[in-house]
PDB file of C-alpha atoms in Angstrom:
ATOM      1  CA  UNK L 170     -35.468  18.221   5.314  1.00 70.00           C
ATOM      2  CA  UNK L 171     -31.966  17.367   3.889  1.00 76.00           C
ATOM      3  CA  UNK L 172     -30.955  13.901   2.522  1.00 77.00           C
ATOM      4  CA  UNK L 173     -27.431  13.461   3.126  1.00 72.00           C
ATOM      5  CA  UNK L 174     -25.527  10.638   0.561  1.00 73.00           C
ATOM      6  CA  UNK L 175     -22.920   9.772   2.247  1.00 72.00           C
ATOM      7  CA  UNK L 176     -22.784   8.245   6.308  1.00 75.00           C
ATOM      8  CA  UNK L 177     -20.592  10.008   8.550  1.00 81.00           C
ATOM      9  CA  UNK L 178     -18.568   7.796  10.087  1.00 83.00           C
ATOM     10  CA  UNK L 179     -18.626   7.469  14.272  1.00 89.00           C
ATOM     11  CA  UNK L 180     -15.326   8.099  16.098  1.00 91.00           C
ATOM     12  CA  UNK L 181     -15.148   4.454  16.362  1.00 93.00           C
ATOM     13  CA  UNK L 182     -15.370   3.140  13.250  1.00 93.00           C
ATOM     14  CA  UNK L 183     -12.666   6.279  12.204  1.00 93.00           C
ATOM     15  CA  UNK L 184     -10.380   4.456  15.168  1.00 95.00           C
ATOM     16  CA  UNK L 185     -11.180   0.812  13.854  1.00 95.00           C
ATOM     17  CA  UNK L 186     -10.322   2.075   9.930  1.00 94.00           C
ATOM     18  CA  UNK L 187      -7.226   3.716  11.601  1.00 95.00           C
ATOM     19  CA  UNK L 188      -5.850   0.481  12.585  1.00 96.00           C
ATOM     20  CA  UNK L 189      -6.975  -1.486   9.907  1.00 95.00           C
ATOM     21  CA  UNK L 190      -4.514   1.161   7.927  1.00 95.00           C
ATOM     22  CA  UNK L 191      -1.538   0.732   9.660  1.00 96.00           C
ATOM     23  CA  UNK L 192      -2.038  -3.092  10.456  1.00 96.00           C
ATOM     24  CA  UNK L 193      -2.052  -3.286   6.469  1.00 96.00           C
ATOM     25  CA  UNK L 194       1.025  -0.853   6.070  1.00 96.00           C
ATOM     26  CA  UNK L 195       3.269  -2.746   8.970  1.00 95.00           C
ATOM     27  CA  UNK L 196       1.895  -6.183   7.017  1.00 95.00           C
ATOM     28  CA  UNK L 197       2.854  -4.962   3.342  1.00 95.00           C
ATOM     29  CA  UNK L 198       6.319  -3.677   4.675  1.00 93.00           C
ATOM     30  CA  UNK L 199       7.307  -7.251   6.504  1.00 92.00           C
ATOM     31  CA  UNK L 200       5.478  -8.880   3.636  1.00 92.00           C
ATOM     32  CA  UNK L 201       3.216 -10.823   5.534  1.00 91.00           C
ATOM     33  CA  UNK L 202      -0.001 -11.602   3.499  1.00 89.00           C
ATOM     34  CA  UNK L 203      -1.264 -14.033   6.332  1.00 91.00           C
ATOM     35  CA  UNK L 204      -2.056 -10.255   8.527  1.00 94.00           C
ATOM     36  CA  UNK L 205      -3.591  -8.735   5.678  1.00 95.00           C
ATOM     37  CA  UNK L 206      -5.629 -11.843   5.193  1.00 94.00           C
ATOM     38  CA  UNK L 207      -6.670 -11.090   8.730  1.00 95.00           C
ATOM     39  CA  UNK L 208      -8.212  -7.382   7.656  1.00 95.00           C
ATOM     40  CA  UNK L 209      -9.997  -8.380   4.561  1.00 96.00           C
ATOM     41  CA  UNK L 210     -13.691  -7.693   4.772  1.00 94.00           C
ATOM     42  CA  UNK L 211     -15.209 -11.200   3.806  1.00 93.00           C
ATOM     43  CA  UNK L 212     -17.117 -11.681   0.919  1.00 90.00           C
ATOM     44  CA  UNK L 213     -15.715  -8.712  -1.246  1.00 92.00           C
ATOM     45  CA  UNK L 214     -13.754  -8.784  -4.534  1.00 92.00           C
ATOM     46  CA  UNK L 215     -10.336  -6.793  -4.521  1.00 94.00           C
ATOM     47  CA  UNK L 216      -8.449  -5.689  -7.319  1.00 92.00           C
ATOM     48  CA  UNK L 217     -11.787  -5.542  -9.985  1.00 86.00           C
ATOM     49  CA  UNK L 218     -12.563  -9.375  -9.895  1.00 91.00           C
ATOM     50  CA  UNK L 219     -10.247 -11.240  -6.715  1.00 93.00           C
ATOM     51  CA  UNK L 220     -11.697 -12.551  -3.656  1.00 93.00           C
ATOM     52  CA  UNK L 221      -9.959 -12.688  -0.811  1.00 94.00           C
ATOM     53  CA  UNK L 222      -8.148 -15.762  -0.962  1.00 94.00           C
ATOM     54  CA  UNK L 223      -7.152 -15.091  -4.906  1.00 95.00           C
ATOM     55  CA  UNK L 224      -5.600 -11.574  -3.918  1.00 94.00           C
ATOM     56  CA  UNK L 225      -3.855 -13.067  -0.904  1.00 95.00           C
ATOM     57  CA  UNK L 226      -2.355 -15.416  -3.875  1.00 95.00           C
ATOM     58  CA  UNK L 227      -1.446 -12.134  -5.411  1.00 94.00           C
ATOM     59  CA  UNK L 228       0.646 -10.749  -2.869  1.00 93.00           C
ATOM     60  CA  UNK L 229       2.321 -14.254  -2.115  1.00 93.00           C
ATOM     61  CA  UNK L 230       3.697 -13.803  -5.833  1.00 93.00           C
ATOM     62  CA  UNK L 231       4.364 -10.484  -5.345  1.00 92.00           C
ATOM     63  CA  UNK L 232       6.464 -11.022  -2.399  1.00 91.00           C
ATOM     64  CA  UNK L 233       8.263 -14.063  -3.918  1.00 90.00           C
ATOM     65  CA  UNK L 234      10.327 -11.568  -5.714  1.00 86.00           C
ATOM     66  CA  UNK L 235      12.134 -11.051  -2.370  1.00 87.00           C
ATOM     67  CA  UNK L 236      13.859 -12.897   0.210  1.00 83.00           C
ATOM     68  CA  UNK L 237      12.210 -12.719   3.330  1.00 80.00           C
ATOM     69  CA  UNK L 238      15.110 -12.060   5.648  1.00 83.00           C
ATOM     70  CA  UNK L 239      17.052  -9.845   3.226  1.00 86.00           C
ATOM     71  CA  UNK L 240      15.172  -6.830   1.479  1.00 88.00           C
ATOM     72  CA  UNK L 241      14.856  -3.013   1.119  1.00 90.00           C
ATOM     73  CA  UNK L 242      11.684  -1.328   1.823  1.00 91.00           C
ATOM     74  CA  UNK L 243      10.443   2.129   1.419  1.00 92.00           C
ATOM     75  CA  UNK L 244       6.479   3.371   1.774  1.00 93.00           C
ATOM     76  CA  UNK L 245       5.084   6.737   0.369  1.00 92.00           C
ATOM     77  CA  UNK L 246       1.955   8.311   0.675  1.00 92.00           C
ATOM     78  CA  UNK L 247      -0.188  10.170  -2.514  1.00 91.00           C
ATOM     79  CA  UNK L 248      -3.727  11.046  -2.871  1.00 91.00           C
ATOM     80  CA  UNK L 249      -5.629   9.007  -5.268  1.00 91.00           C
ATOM     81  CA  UNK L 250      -7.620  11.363  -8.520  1.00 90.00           C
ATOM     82  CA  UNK L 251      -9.355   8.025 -10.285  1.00 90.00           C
ATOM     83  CA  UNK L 252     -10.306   5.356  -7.589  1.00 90.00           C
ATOM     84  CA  UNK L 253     -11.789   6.297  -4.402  1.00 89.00           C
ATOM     85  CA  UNK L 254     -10.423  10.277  -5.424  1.00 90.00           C
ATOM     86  CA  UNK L 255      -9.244  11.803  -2.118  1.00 87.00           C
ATOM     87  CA  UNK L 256      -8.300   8.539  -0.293  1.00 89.00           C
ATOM     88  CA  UNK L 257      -4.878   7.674   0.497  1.00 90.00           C
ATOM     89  CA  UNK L 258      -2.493   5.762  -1.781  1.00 93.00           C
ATOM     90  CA  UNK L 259      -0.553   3.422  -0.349  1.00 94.00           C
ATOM     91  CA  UNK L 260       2.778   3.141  -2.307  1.00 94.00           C
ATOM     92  CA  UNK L 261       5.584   0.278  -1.648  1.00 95.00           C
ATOM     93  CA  UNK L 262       9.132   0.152  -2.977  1.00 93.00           C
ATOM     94  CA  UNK L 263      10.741  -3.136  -2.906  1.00 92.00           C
ATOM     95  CA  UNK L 264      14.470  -4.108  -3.532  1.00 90.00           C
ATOM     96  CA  UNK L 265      16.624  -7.440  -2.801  1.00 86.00           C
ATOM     97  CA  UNK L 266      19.957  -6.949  -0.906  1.00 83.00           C
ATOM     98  CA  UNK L 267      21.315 -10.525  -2.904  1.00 55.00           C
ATOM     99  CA  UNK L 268      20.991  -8.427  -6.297  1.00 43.00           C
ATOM    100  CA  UNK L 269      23.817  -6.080  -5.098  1.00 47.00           C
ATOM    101  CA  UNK L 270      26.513  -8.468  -4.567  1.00 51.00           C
ATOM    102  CA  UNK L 271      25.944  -9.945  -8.069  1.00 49.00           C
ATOM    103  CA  UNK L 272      26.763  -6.389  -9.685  1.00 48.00           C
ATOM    104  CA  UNK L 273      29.627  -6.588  -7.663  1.00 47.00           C
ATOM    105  CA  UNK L 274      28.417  -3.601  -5.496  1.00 48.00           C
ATOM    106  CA  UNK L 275      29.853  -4.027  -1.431  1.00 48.00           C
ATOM    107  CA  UNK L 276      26.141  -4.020   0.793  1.00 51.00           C
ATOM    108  CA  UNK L 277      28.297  -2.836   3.607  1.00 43.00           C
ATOM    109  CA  UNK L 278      28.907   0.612   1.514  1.00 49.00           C
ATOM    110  CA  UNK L 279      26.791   3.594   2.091  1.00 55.00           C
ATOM    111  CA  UNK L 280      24.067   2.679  -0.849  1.00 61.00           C
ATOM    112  CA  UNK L 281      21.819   6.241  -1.365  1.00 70.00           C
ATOM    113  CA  UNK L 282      18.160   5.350  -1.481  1.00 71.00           C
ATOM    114  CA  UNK L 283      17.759   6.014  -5.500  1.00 72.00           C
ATOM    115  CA  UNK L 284      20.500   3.607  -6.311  1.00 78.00           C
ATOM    116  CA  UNK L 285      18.983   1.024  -4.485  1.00 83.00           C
ATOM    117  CA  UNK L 286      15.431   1.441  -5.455  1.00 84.00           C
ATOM    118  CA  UNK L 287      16.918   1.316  -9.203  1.00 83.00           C
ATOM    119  CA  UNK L 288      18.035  -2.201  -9.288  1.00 80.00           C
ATOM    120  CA  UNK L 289      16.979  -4.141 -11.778  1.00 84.00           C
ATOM    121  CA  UNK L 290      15.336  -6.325  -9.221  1.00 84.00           C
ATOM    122  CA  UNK L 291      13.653  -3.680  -7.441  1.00 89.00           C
ATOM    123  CA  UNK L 292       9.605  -3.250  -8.057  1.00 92.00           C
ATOM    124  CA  UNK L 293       6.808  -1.589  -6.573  1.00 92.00           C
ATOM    125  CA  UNK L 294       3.121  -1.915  -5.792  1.00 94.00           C
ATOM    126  CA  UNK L 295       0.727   1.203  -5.753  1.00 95.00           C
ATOM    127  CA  UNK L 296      -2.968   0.593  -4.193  1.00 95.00           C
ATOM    128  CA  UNK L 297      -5.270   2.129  -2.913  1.00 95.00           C
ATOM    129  CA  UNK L 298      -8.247   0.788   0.047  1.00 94.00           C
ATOM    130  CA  UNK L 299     -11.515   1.474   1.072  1.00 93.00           C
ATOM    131  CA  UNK L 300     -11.978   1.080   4.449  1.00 93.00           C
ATOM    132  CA  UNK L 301     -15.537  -0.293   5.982  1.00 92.00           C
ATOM    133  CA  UNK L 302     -16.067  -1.045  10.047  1.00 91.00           C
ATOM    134  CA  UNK L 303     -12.244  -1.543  10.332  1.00 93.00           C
ATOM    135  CA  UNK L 304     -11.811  -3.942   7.434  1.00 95.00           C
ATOM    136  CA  UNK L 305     -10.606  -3.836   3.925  1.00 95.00           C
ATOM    137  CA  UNK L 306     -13.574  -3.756   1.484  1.00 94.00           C
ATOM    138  CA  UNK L 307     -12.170  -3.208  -1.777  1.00 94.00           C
ATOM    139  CA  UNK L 308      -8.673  -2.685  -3.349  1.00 95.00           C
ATOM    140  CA  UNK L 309      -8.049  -1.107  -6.388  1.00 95.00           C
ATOM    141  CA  UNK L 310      -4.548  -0.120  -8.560  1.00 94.00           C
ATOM    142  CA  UNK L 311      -4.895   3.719  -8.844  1.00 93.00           C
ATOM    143  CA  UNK L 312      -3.334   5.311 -12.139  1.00 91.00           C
ATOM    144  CA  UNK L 313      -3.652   8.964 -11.243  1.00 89.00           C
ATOM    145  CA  UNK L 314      -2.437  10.531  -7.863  1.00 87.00           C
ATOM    146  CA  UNK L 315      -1.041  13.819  -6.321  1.00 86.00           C
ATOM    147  CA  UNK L 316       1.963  13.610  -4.417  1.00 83.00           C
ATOM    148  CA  UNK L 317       1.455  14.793  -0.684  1.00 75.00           C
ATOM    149  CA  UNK L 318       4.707  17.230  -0.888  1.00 78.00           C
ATOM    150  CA  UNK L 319       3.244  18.589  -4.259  1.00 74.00           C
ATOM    151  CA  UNK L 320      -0.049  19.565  -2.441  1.00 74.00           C
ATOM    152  CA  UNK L 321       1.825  21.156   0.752  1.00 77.00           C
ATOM    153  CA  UNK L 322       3.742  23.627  -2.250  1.00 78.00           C
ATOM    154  CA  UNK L 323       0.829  24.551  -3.877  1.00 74.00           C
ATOM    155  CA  UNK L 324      -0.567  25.240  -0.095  1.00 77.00           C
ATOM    156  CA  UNK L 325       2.052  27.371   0.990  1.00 82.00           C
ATOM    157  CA  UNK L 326       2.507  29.508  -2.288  1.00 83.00           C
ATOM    158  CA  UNK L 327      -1.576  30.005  -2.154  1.00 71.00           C
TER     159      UNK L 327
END
């Protein structure tokens, strides 16, 4: 008889993690911590030694780098080697539009995506999640990840 060590998951927790996913992408890129409050599995500690309400404090500072109504956002995807090694990293470029008009750059210009992510201003945040029953149980900041485009070359020349 075989002893498997890790649960499958059912199709419906897989659909319930799904959305748990891209409710926390859509909340990290409009910078709403209240929604990702909403997906937290209760009673877990995020980031080594947060609870919820302490990493929800976390983003709040995180996000008051920004103004609300004026930003620049980009999102990437990597696979994580240290925490959680084949989940999905969940990478988030931040830059503010005000910082622009104080180098004396014109927003309404045609601005290419490095320049802007290369502000002084600008700043990112790298995580990665583990997903249980549709909610977030734990949240760490990977160090070590393969780039998705990286793994599709090495694919194709294999």
């Amino acid at each position: 008889m075989k002893t498997f060590l890790v649960k499958k998951q059912t199709v419906e927790e897989k659909r319930a993690n799904e959305f748990a996913r891209y409710q926390f992408i859509m909340a990290m890129m409009n910078l709403d911590e209240r929604m990702i409050g909403l997906i937290l599995k209760k009673d877990c500690r995020f980031l080594d030694n947060r609870n919820n309400w302490q990493l929800l404090h976390w983003l709040k500072g995180q996000f008051s780098k920004l103004n609300p109504h004026m930003f620049h956002s980009k999102f990437e995807e990597s696979i994580s080697l240290d925490y959680y090694p084949g989940s999905d990293i969940f990478e988030f470029y931040y830059a503010p539009i005000a910082d622009y008009n104080n180098d004396g750059i014109d927003t309404n210009e045609e601005q290419g995506e490095v320049d802007v992510f290369k502000s002084k201003m600008a700043f990112n945040i790298k995580l990665v999640l583990l997903f249980e029953e549709g909610k977030i149980a734990d949240i760490k900041v990977p160090q070590k990840a393969v780039c998705l485009e990286k793994i599709r070359k090495f694919q194709n020349e294999n």
